[in-house]
Amino acid sequence: MRFPLLSLAMAAASLFLSACTPSTVSLDYLPNLAANLRGPAIFSVGEFADMRGMAPNHIGGIGLPGLVNLENVYLKVNVDQAVKNAMLHALAARQMLSSNRPKYVLSGEVLDLHCEMLKNPYASVRLKVNLTDTSTGRVVHSREYTGERQSVFYVHGSGDPVPILRNLTSRALQDAVDKAIDDASMRRVMRGDR
């Protein structure tokens, strides 16, 4: 009788210790994956407030349904900085980044940015992006943009899923950022067509 209880206690302790395992990743922006619709070099990037209600660099985890995460995934920088970096890379790729006095500032809120693997690896991003006219301080365009990626090709136990989650999260963030910068309605506002 004592042996099964001891085994159960050891399994629970092992699960608890596994729940504390962290992985740290960085996200990337790949300009060759974007449409790169060029525009005038009149933009800068402001702050993106993290509204997710999570630790500033925590983006998700790997676990089993109904149980604690077996492995937590963190960014090397805080989420607000990761989003700002992606915006800067996207504007630079389109040659839209101002070198001195920008006419507009892109800023906003990170409403969702997370990855998880319960059954399949999955990542989701939702950003609220504001376009502010620097001469008046007025927000002239505001909209939410999303990105979602999922992989059905990972088989549990076939290797480390963290690189897959990192890639899915990078692509989901890039999707949301590209949608924002290439948004036709924002481009009309930028041209003064409102």
mmCIF file of N, CA and C in Angstrom, residues 14-146:
data_model
loop_
_atom_site.group_PDB
_atom_site.id
_atom_site.type_symbol
_atom_site.label_atom_id
_atom_site.label_comp_id
_atom_site.label_asym_id
_atom_site.label_seq_id
_atom_site.Cartn_x
_atom_site.Cartn_y
_atom_site.Cartn_z
ATOM 1 N N SER A 14 7.283 15.633 -9.107
ATOM 2 C CA SER A 14 7.928 15.805 -10.414
ATOM 3 C C SER A 14 7.126 16.750 -11.290
ATOM 4 N N LEU A 15 5.802 16.600 -11.275
ATOM 5 C CA LEU A 15 4.935 17.487 -12.054
ATOM 6 C C LEU A 15 5.054 18.919 -11.553
ATOM 7 N N PHE A 16 5.098 19.112 -10.224
ATOM 8 C CA PHE A 16 5.226 20.457 -9.672
ATOM 9 C C PHE A 16 6.548 21.096 -10.085
ATOM 10 N N LEU A 17 7.637 20.331 -9.993
ATOM 11 C CA LEU A 17 8.939 20.872 -10.382
ATOM 12 C C LEU A 17 8.989 21.172 -11.875
ATOM 13 N N SER A 18 8.359 20.331 -12.676
ATOM 14 C CA SER A 18 8.314 20.577 -14.119
ATOM 15 C C SER A 18 7.535 21.849 -14.420
ATOM 16 N N ALA A 19 6.532 22.146 -13.600
ATOM 17 C CA ALA A 19 5.712 23.336 -13.834
ATOM 18 C C ALA A 19 6.529 24.605 -13.701
ATOM 19 N N CYS A 20 7.652 24.523 -13.025
ATOM 20 C CA CYS A 20 8.481 25.707 -12.824
ATOM 21 C C CYS A 20 9.524 25.899 -13.921
ATOM 22 N N THR A 21 9.570 25.005 -14.893
ATOM 23 C CA THR A 21 10.586 25.071 -15.935
ATOM 24 C C THR A 21 10.319 26.233 -16.880
ATOM 25 N N PRO A 22 11.243 27.179 -17.000
ATOM 26 C CA PRO A 22 11.039 28.283 -17.941
ATOM 27 C C PRO A 22 11.866 28.123 -19.218
ATOM 28 N N SER A 23 11.346 28.671 -20.292
ATOM 29 C CA SER A 23 12.108 28.815 -21.533
ATOM 30 C C SER A 23 12.044 30.269 -21.933
ATOM 31 N N THR A 24 13.164 30.815 -22.386
ATOM 32 C CA THR A 24 13.221 32.213 -22.795
ATOM 33 C C THR A 24 13.511 32.272 -24.288
ATOM 34 N N VAL A 25 12.687 33.054 -24.995
ATOM 35 C CA VAL A 25 12.817 33.146 -26.453
ATOM 36 C C VAL A 25 12.808 34.615 -26.878
ATOM 37 N N SER A 26 13.198 34.845 -28.117
ATOM 38 C CA SER A 26 13.055 36.175 -28.710
ATOM 39 C C SER A 26 12.228 36.021 -29.981
ATOM 40 N N LEU A 27 11.491 37.061 -30.327
ATOM 41 C CA LEU A 27 10.658 37.047 -31.525
ATOM 42 C C LEU A 27 11.401 37.740 -32.653
ATOM 43 N N ASP A 28 11.036 37.417 -33.884
ATOM 44 C CA ASP A 28 11.682 38.066 -35.019
ATOM 45 C C ASP A 28 10.638 38.610 -35.991
ATOM 46 N N TYR A 29 11.077 39.564 -36.803
ATOM 47 C CA TYR A 29 10.266 40.111 -37.891
ATOM 48 C C TYR A 29 11.035 39.839 -39.176
ATOM 49 N N LEU A 30 10.394 39.174 -40.121
ATOM 50 C CA LEU A 30 11.048 38.804 -41.371
ATOM 51 C C LEU A 30 10.488 39.635 -42.524
ATOM 52 N N PRO A 31 11.217 40.676 -42.952
ATOM 53 C CA PRO A 31 10.701 41.567 -44.000
ATOM 54 C C PRO A 31 10.333 40.859 -45.296
ATOM 55 N N ASN A 32 11.024 39.765 -45.615
ATOM 56 C CA ASN A 32 10.730 39.069 -46.874
ATOM 57 C C ASN A 32 9.368 38.386 -46.862
ATOM 58 N N LEU A 33 8.725 38.255 -45.694
ATOM 59 C CA LEU A 33 7.395 37.661 -45.612
ATOM 60 C C LEU A 33 6.290 38.708 -45.749
ATOM 61 N N ALA A 34 6.650 39.981 -45.713
ATOM 62 C CA ALA A 34 5.654 41.056 -45.757
ATOM 63 C C ALA A 34 5.486 41.571 -47.184
ATOM 64 N N ALA A 35 4.345 42.229 -47.422
ATOM 65 C CA ALA A 35 4.098 42.835 -48.736
ATOM 66 C C ALA A 35 5.019 44.031 -48.948
ATOM 67 N N ASN A 36 5.427 44.661 -47.843
ATOM 68 C CA ASN A 36 6.331 45.812 -47.885
ATOM 69 C C ASN A 36 5.845 46.925 -48.817
ATOM 70 N N LEU A 37 4.580 47.316 -48.632
ATOM 71 C CA LEU A 37 4.015 48.423 -49.395
ATOM 72 C C LEU A 37 4.652 49.713 -48.899
ATOM 73 N N ARG A 38 5.507 50.285 -49.708
ATOM 74 C CA ARG A 38 6.259 51.464 -49.268
ATOM 75 C C ARG A 38 5.355 52.676 -49.108
ATOM 76 N N GLY A 39 5.843 53.600 -48.294
ATOM 77 C CA GLY A 39 5.139 54.848 -48.064
ATOM 78 C C GLY A 39 6.143 55.914 -47.680
ATOM 79 N N PRO A 40 5.671 57.113 -47.398
ATOM 80 C CA PRO A 40 6.590 58.199 -47.038
ATOM 81 C C PRO A 40 7.230 57.962 -45.668
ATOM 82 N N ALA A 41 8.432 58.467 -45.493
ATOM 83 C CA ALA A 41 9.180 58.301 -44.240
ATOM 84 C C ALA A 41 8.748 59.364 -43.241
ATOM 85 N N ILE A 42 7.535 59.177 -42.671
ATOM 86 C CA ILE A 42 6.954 60.203 -41.792
ATOM 87 C C ILE A 42 6.475 59.610 -40.465
ATOM 88 N N PHE A 43 6.950 58.411 -40.109
ATOM 89 C CA PHE A 43 6.448 57.726 -38.919
ATOM 90 C C PHE A 43 7.526 57.518 -37.871
ATOM 91 N N SER A 44 7.074 57.485 -36.625
ATOM 92 C CA SER A 44 7.886 56.962 -35.535
ATOM 93 C C SER A 44 6.981 56.039 -34.729
ATOM 94 N N VAL A 45 7.551 55.356 -33.774
ATOM 95 C CA VAL A 45 6.791 54.401 -32.972
ATOM 96 C C VAL A 45 6.856 54.823 -31.517
ATOM 97 N N GLY A 46 5.684 54.911 -30.908
ATOM 98 C CA GLY A 46 5.584 55.239 -29.489
ATOM 99 C C GLY A 46 5.460 53.976 -28.653
ATOM 100 N N GLU A 47 4.846 54.108 -27.522
ATOM 101 C CA GLU A 47 4.730 52.993 -26.585
ATOM 102 C C GLU A 47 3.488 52.149 -26.871
ATOM 103 N N PHE A 48 3.606 50.863 -26.579
ATOM 104 C CA PHE A 48 2.487 49.927 -26.653
ATOM 105 C C PHE A 48 2.266 49.356 -25.256
ATOM 106 N N ALA A 49 1.240 49.849 -24.573
ATOM 107 C CA ALA A 49 0.969 49.436 -23.198
ATOM 108 C C ALA A 49 0.511 47.979 -23.159
ATOM 109 N N ASP A 50 1.092 47.225 -22.261
ATOM 110 C CA ASP A 50 0.759 45.808 -22.100
ATOM 111 C C ASP A 50 -0.494 45.697 -21.230
ATOM 112 N N MET A 51 -1.618 45.332 -21.838
ATOM 113 C CA MET A 51 -2.897 45.233 -21.137
ATOM 114 C C MET A 51 -3.313 43.774 -20.914
ATOM 115 N N ARG A 52 -2.389 42.837 -21.026
ATOM 116 C CA ARG A 52 -2.731 41.418 -20.997
ATOM 117 C C ARG A 52 -3.014 40.867 -19.604
ATOM 118 N N GLY A 53 -2.554 41.537 -18.571
ATOM 119 C CA GLY A 53 -2.750 41.011 -17.225
ATOM 120 C C GLY A 53 -1.835 39.840 -16.893
ATOM 121 N N MET A 54 -0.710 39.758 -17.585
ATOM 122 C CA MET A 54 0.280 38.708 -17.328
ATOM 123 C C MET A 54 1.588 39.383 -16.929
ATOM 124 N N ALA A 55 2.546 38.599 -16.470
ATOM 125 C CA ALA A 55 3.884 39.145 -16.216
ATOM 126 C C ALA A 55 4.393 39.763 -17.517
ATOM 127 N N PRO A 56 5.160 40.858 -17.442
ATOM 128 C CA PRO A 56 5.525 41.622 -18.640
ATOM 129 C C PRO A 56 6.228 40.843 -19.739
ATOM 130 N N ASN A 57 6.938 39.767 -19.380
ATOM 131 C CA ASN A 57 7.626 39.009 -20.426
ATOM 132 C C ASN A 57 7.118 37.573 -20.567
ATOM 133 N N HIS A 58 6.064 37.229 -19.850
ATOM 134 C CA HIS A 58 5.488 35.879 -19.931
ATOM 135 C C HIS A 58 4.513 35.827 -21.107
ATOM 136 N N ILE A 59 4.679 34.836 -21.990
ATOM 137 C CA ILE A 59 3.776 34.761 -23.146
ATOM 138 C C ILE A 59 3.001 33.451 -23.227
ATOM 139 N N GLY A 60 3.222 32.521 -22.334
ATOM 140 C CA GLY A 60 2.422 31.308 -22.381
ATOM 141 C C GLY A 60 3.129 30.102 -21.831
ATOM 142 N N GLY A 61 2.641 28.929 -22.261
ATOM 143 C CA GLY A 61 3.229 27.727 -21.726
ATOM 144 C C GLY A 61 2.829 26.468 -22.457
ATOM 145 N N ILE A 62 3.423 25.390 -22.007
ATOM 146 C CA ILE A 62 3.187 24.066 -22.547
ATOM 147 C C ILE A 62 2.605 23.240 -21.417
ATOM 148 N N GLY A 63 1.488 22.613 -21.655
ATOM 149 C CA GLY A 63 0.870 21.859 -20.582
ATOM 150 C C GLY A 63 -0.115 20.838 -21.097
ATOM 151 N N LEU A 64 -0.911 20.370 -20.169
ATOM 152 C CA LEU A 64 -1.965 19.422 -20.478
ATOM 153 C C LEU A 64 -3.281 20.081 -20.070
ATOM 154 N N PRO A 65 -4.366 19.824 -20.788
ATOM 155 C CA PRO A 65 -5.646 20.452 -20.448
ATOM 156 C C PRO A 65 -6.022 20.227 -18.986
ATOM 157 N N GLY A 66 -6.376 21.310 -18.320
ATOM 158 C CA GLY A 66 -6.805 21.238 -16.924
ATOM 159 C C GLY A 66 -5.692 21.183 -15.907
ATOM 160 N N LEU A 67 -4.438 21.167 -16.344
ATOM 161 C CA LEU A 67 -3.310 21.097 -15.418
ATOM 162 C C LEU A 67 -2.455 22.346 -15.547
ATOM 163 N N VAL A 68 -1.569 22.526 -14.583
ATOM 164 C CA VAL A 68 -0.645 23.658 -14.634
ATOM 165 C C VAL A 68 0.306 23.480 -15.807
ATOM 166 N N ASN A 69 0.904 24.598 -16.243
ATOM 167 C CA ASN A 69 1.895 24.519 -17.311
ATOM 168 C C ASN A 69 3.065 23.650 -16.886
ATOM 169 N N LEU A 70 3.508 22.803 -17.793
ATOM 170 C CA LEU A 70 4.703 21.999 -17.540
ATOM 171 C C LEU A 70 5.953 22.816 -17.846
ATOM 172 N N GLU A 71 5.798 23.803 -18.732
ATOM 173 C CA GLU A 71 6.910 24.675 -19.091
ATOM 174 C C GLU A 71 6.340 26.039 -19.436
ATOM 175 N N ASN A 72 6.890 27.081 -18.846
ATOM 176 C CA ASN A 72 6.469 28.444 -19.148
ATOM 177 C C ASN A 72 7.390 29.047 -20.194
ATOM 178 N N VAL A 73 6.818 29.893 -21.048
ATOM 179 C CA VAL A 73 7.592 30.535 -22.111
ATOM 180 C C VAL A 73 7.626 32.032 -21.846
ATOM 181 N N TYR A 74 8.837 32.590 -21.842
ATOM 182 C CA TYR A 74 9.062 34.010 -21.583
ATOM 183 C C TYR A 74 9.823 34.628 -22.747
ATOM 184 N N LEU A 75 9.639 35.922 -22.936
ATOM 185 C CA LEU A 75 10.434 36.669 -23.899
ATOM 186 C C LEU A 75 11.686 37.204 -23.220
ATOM 187 N N LYS A 76 12.732 37.444 -24.001
ATOM 188 C CA LYS A 76 13.954 38.043 -23.466
ATOM 189 C C LYS A 76 13.739 39.509 -23.122
ATOM 190 N N VAL A 77 12.760 40.160 -23.795
ATOM 191 C CA VAL A 77 12.381 41.538 -23.476
ATOM 192 C C VAL A 77 10.909 41.527 -23.098
ATOM 193 N N ASN A 78 10.433 42.603 -22.527
ATOM 194 C CA ASN A 78 9.010 42.687 -22.198
ATOM 195 C C ASN A 78 8.173 42.749 -23.464
ATOM 196 N N VAL A 79 6.929 42.324 -23.362
ATOM 197 C CA VAL A 79 6.025 42.256 -24.503
ATOM 198 C C VAL A 79 5.849 43.621 -25.171
ATOM 199 N N ASP A 80 5.742 44.690 -24.370
ATOM 200 C CA ASP A 80 5.562 46.022 -24.964
ATOM 201 C C ASP A 80 6.741 46.388 -25.858
ATOM 202 N N GLN A 81 7.951 46.022 -25.450
ATOM 203 C CA GLN A 81 9.140 46.303 -26.253
ATOM 204 C C GLN A 81 9.192 45.418 -27.492
ATOM 205 N N ALA A 82 8.769 44.164 -27.373
ATOM 206 C CA ALA A 82 8.749 43.261 -28.527
ATOM 207 C C ALA A 82 7.817 43.786 -29.612
ATOM 208 N N VAL A 83 6.659 44.301 -29.219
ATOM 209 C CA VAL A 83 5.708 44.858 -30.191
ATOM 210 C C VAL A 83 6.280 46.126 -30.816
ATOM 211 N N LYS A 84 6.861 46.983 -29.998
ATOM 212 C CA LYS A 84 7.484 48.209 -30.525
ATOM 213 C C LYS A 84 8.594 47.855 -31.520
ATOM 214 N N ASN A 85 9.426 46.867 -31.186
ATOM 215 C CA ASN A 85 10.498 46.444 -32.091
ATOM 216 C C ASN A 85 9.941 45.952 -33.422
ATOM 217 N N ALA A 86 8.854 45.166 -33.372
ATOM 218 C CA ALA A 86 8.248 44.656 -34.605
ATOM 219 C C ALA A 86 7.731 45.808 -35.463
ATOM 220 N N MET A 87 7.107 46.814 -34.825
ATOM 221 C CA MET A 87 6.617 47.985 -35.567
ATOM 222 C C MET A 87 7.780 48.736 -36.216
ATOM 223 N N LEU A 88 8.863 48.920 -35.473
ATOM 224 C CA LEU A 88 10.032 49.613 -36.022
ATOM 225 C C LEU A 88 10.611 48.866 -37.222
ATOM 226 N N HIS A 89 10.729 47.544 -37.114
ATOM 227 C CA HIS A 89 11.259 46.740 -38.219
ATOM 228 C C HIS A 89 10.335 46.816 -39.438
ATOM 229 N N ALA A 90 9.018 46.767 -39.199
ATOM 230 C CA ALA A 90 8.056 46.816 -40.304
ATOM 231 C C ALA A 90 8.114 48.163 -41.026
ATOM 232 N N LEU A 91 8.200 49.256 -40.273
ATOM 233 C CA LEU A 91 8.301 50.583 -40.899
ATOM 234 C C LEU A 91 9.623 50.733 -41.643
ATOM 235 N N ALA A 92 10.701 50.255 -41.052
ATOM 236 C CA ALA A 92 12.007 50.343 -41.718
ATOM 237 C C ALA A 92 12.008 49.545 -43.015
ATOM 238 N N ALA A 93 11.387 48.365 -43.020
ATOM 239 C CA ALA A 93 11.339 47.532 -44.225
ATOM 240 C C ALA A 93 10.578 48.229 -45.346
ATOM 241 N N ARG A 94 9.633 49.091 -44.982
ATOM 242 C CA ARG A 94 8.832 49.817 -45.971
ATOM 243 C C ARG A 94 9.395 51.219 -46.250
ATOM 244 N N GLN A 95 10.528 51.527 -45.640
ATOM 245 C CA GLN A 95 11.172 52.837 -45.754
ATOM 246 C C GLN A 95 10.224 53.957 -45.315
ATOM 247 N N MET A 96 9.472 53.699 -44.245
ATOM 248 C CA MET A 96 8.494 54.661 -43.735
ATOM 249 C C MET A 96 8.904 55.249 -42.391
ATOM 250 N N LEU A 97 10.077 54.894 -41.901
ATOM 251 C CA LEU A 97 10.534 55.361 -40.597
ATOM 252 C C LEU A 97 11.208 56.714 -40.748
ATOM 253 N N SER A 98 10.720 57.698 -40.003
ATOM 254 C CA SER A 98 11.259 59.057 -40.075
ATOM 255 C C SER A 98 12.600 59.136 -39.359
ATOM 256 N N SER A 99 13.521 59.876 -39.938
ATOM 257 C CA SER A 99 14.829 60.010 -39.313
ATOM 258 C C SER A 99 14.900 61.216 -38.374
ATOM 259 N N ASN A 100 13.962 62.154 -38.482
ATOM 260 C CA ASN A 100 14.024 63.295 -37.556
ATOM 261 C C ASN A 100 12.651 63.694 -37.012
ATOM 262 N N ARG A 101 11.839 64.428 -37.772
ATOM 263 C CA ARG A 101 10.555 64.903 -37.261
ATOM 264 C C ARG A 101 9.398 64.127 -37.886
ATOM 265 N N PRO A 102 8.893 63.155 -37.192
ATOM 266 C CA PRO A 102 7.794 62.367 -37.764
ATOM 267 C C PRO A 102 6.491 63.173 -37.795
ATOM 268 N N LYS A 103 5.704 62.893 -38.798
ATOM 269 C CA LYS A 103 4.375 63.509 -38.878
ATOM 270 C C LYS A 103 3.376 62.710 -38.040
ATOM 271 N N TYR A 104 3.615 61.396 -37.952
ATOM 272 C CA TYR A 104 2.707 60.508 -37.220
ATOM 273 C C TYR A 104 3.491 59.599 -36.279
ATOM 274 N N VAL A 105 2.814 59.218 -35.198
ATOM 275 C CA VAL A 105 3.361 58.242 -34.254
ATOM 276 C C VAL A 105 2.378 57.083 -34.157
ATOM 277 N N LEU A 106 2.908 55.876 -34.300
ATOM 278 C CA LEU A 106 2.115 54.672 -34.072
ATOM 279 C C LEU A 106 2.336 54.224 -32.633
ATOM 280 N N SER A 107 1.247 54.038 -31.911
ATOM 281 C CA SER A 107 1.322 53.567 -30.530
ATOM 282 C C SER A 107 0.062 52.762 -30.256
ATOM 283 N N GLY A 108 -0.118 52.321 -29.026
ATOM 284 C CA GLY A 108 -1.347 51.601 -28.740
ATOM 285 C C GLY A 108 -1.263 50.702 -27.535
ATOM 286 N N GLU A 109 -1.972 49.566 -27.640
ATOM 287 C CA GLU A 109 -2.074 48.626 -26.532
ATOM 288 C C GLU A 109 -1.908 47.202 -27.034
ATOM 289 N N VAL A 110 -1.253 46.387 -26.216
ATOM 290 C CA VAL A 110 -1.154 44.948 -26.483
ATOM 291 C C VAL A 110 -2.291 44.293 -25.703
ATOM 292 N N LEU A 111 -3.342 43.905 -26.410
ATOM 293 C CA LEU A 111 -4.511 43.310 -25.767
ATOM 294 C C LEU A 111 -4.337 41.804 -25.578
ATOM 295 N N ASP A 112 -3.572 41.178 -26.460
ATOM 296 C CA ASP A 112 -3.301 39.749 -26.354
ATOM 297 C C ASP A 112 -1.997 39.456 -27.086
ATOM 298 N N LEU A 113 -1.164 38.686 -26.505
ATOM 299 C CA LEU A 113 0.025 38.141 -27.149
ATOM 300 C C LEU A 113 0.402 36.934 -26.314
ATOM 301 N N HIS A 114 0.042 35.768 -26.811
ATOM 302 C CA HIS A 114 0.355 34.561 -26.045
ATOM 303 C C HIS A 114 0.514 33.365 -26.959
ATOM 304 N N CYS A 115 1.162 32.344 -26.410
ATOM 305 C CA CYS A 115 1.296 31.065 -27.101
ATOM 306 C C CYS A 115 0.983 29.966 -26.101
ATOM 307 N N GLU A 116 0.564 28.848 -26.639
ATOM 308 C CA GLU A 116 0.252 27.723 -25.753
ATOM 309 C C GLU A 116 0.355 26.429 -26.540
ATOM 310 N N MET A 117 0.559 25.370 -25.814
ATOM 311 C CA MET A 117 0.456 24.061 -26.416
ATOM 312 C C MET A 117 -0.213 23.131 -25.433
ATOM 313 N N LEU A 118 -1.495 22.909 -25.662
ATOM 314 C CA LEU A 118 -2.218 21.900 -24.911
ATOM 315 C C LEU A 118 -2.362 20.669 -25.801
ATOM 316 N N LYS A 119 -2.974 20.873 -26.965
ATOM 317 C CA LYS A 119 -3.057 19.798 -27.952
ATOM 318 C C LYS A 119 -2.130 20.119 -29.118
ATOM 319 N N ASN A 120 -2.371 21.257 -29.785
ATOM 320 C CA ASN A 120 -1.520 21.713 -30.888
ATOM 321 C C ASN A 120 -0.866 23.033 -30.514
ATOM 322 N N PRO A 121 0.346 23.309 -30.985
ATOM 323 C CA PRO A 121 0.971 24.617 -30.738
ATOM 324 C C PRO A 121 0.128 25.725 -31.372
ATOM 325 N N TYR A 122 -0.051 26.817 -30.625
ATOM 326 C CA TYR A 122 -0.947 27.891 -31.046
ATOM 327 C C TYR A 122 -0.417 29.224 -30.531
ATOM 328 N N ALA A 123 -0.596 30.284 -31.321
ATOM 329 C CA ALA A 123 -0.219 31.632 -30.883
ATOM 330 C C ALA A 123 -1.279 32.617 -31.359
ATOM 331 N N SER A 124 -1.508 33.634 -30.539
ATOM 332 C CA SER A 124 -2.517 34.645 -30.849
ATOM 333 C C SER A 124 -2.015 36.019 -30.433
ATOM 334 N N VAL A 125 -2.296 37.019 -31.280
ATOM 335 C CA VAL A 125 -1.914 38.403 -30.999
ATOM 336 C C VAL A 125 -3.094 39.306 -31.336
ATOM 337 N N ARG A 126 -3.354 40.284 -30.468
ATOM 338 C CA ARG A 126 -4.365 41.314 -30.750
ATOM 339 C C ARG A 126 -3.815 42.643 -30.267
ATOM 340 N N LEU A 127 -3.690 43.582 -31.191
ATOM 341 C CA LEU A 127 -3.135 44.899 -30.890
ATOM 342 C C LEU A 127 -4.163 45.988 -31.183
ATOM 343 N N LYS A 128 -4.225 46.980 -30.344
ATOM 344 C CA LYS A 128 -4.954 48.202 -30.669
ATOM 345 C C LYS A 128 -3.895 49.209 -31.101
ATOM 346 N N VAL A 129 -4.007 49.690 -32.332
ATOM 347 C CA VAL A 129 -2.999 50.588 -32.885
ATOM 348 C C VAL A 129 -3.617 51.955 -33.120
ATOM 349 N N ASN A 130 -2.975 52.981 -32.581
ATOM 350 C CA ASN A 130 -3.408 54.362 -32.759
ATOM 351 C C ASN A 130 -2.410 55.101 -33.633
ATOM 352 N N LEU A 131 -2.934 55.896 -34.554
ATOM 353 C CA LEU A 131 -2.112 56.765 -35.386
ATOM 354 C C LEU A 131 -2.350 58.190 -34.899
ATOM 355 N N THR A 132 -1.314 58.809 -34.364
ATOM 356 C CA THR A 132 -1.434 60.147 -33.780
ATOM 357 C C THR A 132 -0.710 61.160 -34.644
ATOM 358 N N ASP A 133 -1.396 62.261 -34.947
ATOM 359 C CA ASP A 133 -0.811 63.384 -35.676
ATOM 360 C C ASP A 133 0.049 64.163 -34.679
ATOM 361 N N THR A 134 1.343 64.236 -34.924
ATOM 362 C CA THR A 134 2.242 64.873 -33.955
ATOM 363 C C THR A 134 2.035 66.386 -33.879
ATOM 364 N N SER A 135 1.492 67.004 -34.927
ATOM 365 C CA SER A 135 1.304 68.460 -34.892
ATOM 366 C C SER A 135 0.134 68.858 -34.000
ATOM 367 N N THR A 136 -0.853 67.972 -33.860
ATOM 368 C CA THR A 136 -2.033 68.308 -33.046
ATOM 369 C C THR A 136 -2.161 67.438 -31.803
ATOM 370 N N GLY A 137 -1.478 66.298 -31.785
ATOM 371 C CA GLY A 137 -1.618 65.359 -30.677
ATOM 372 C C GLY A 137 -2.913 64.567 -30.749
ATOM 373 N N ARG A 138 -3.634 64.677 -31.848
ATOM 374 C CA ARG A 138 -4.929 64.015 -32.001
ATOM 375 C C ARG A 138 -4.754 62.640 -32.652
ATOM 376 N N VAL A 139 -5.482 61.659 -32.120
ATOM 377 C CA VAL A 139 -5.506 60.330 -32.721
ATOM 378 C C VAL A 139 -6.403 60.408 -33.957
ATOM 379 N N VAL A 140 -5.817 60.147 -35.131
ATOM 380 C CA VAL A 140 -6.559 60.286 -36.384
ATOM 381 C C VAL A 140 -7.011 58.942 -36.951
ATOM 382 N N HIS A 141 -6.526 57.871 -36.355
ATOM 383 C CA HIS A 141 -6.944 56.531 -36.789
ATOM 384 C C HIS A 141 -6.696 55.579 -35.632
ATOM 385 N N SER A 142 -7.652 54.686 -35.371
ATOM 386 C CA SER A 142 -7.496 53.707 -34.301
ATOM 387 C C SER A 142 -8.266 52.448 -34.681
ATOM 388 N N ARG A 143 -7.600 51.309 -34.547
ATOM 389 C CA ARG A 143 -8.242 50.046 -34.922
ATOM 390 C C ARG A 143 -7.501 48.896 -34.267
ATOM 391 N N GLU A 144 -8.208 47.782 -34.108
ATOM 392 C CA GLU A 144 -7.579 46.564 -33.592
ATOM 393 C C GLU A 144 -7.164 45.668 -34.753
ATOM 394 N N TYR A 145 -6.017 45.013 -34.578
ATOM 395 C CA TYR A 145 -5.480 44.105 -35.580
ATOM 396 C C TYR A 145 -5.090 42.805 -34.892
ATOM 397 N N THR A 146 -5.332 41.706 -35.569
ATOM 398 C CA THR A 146 -5.083 40.398 -34.964
ATOM 399 C C THR A 146 -4.187 39.534 -35.836
#
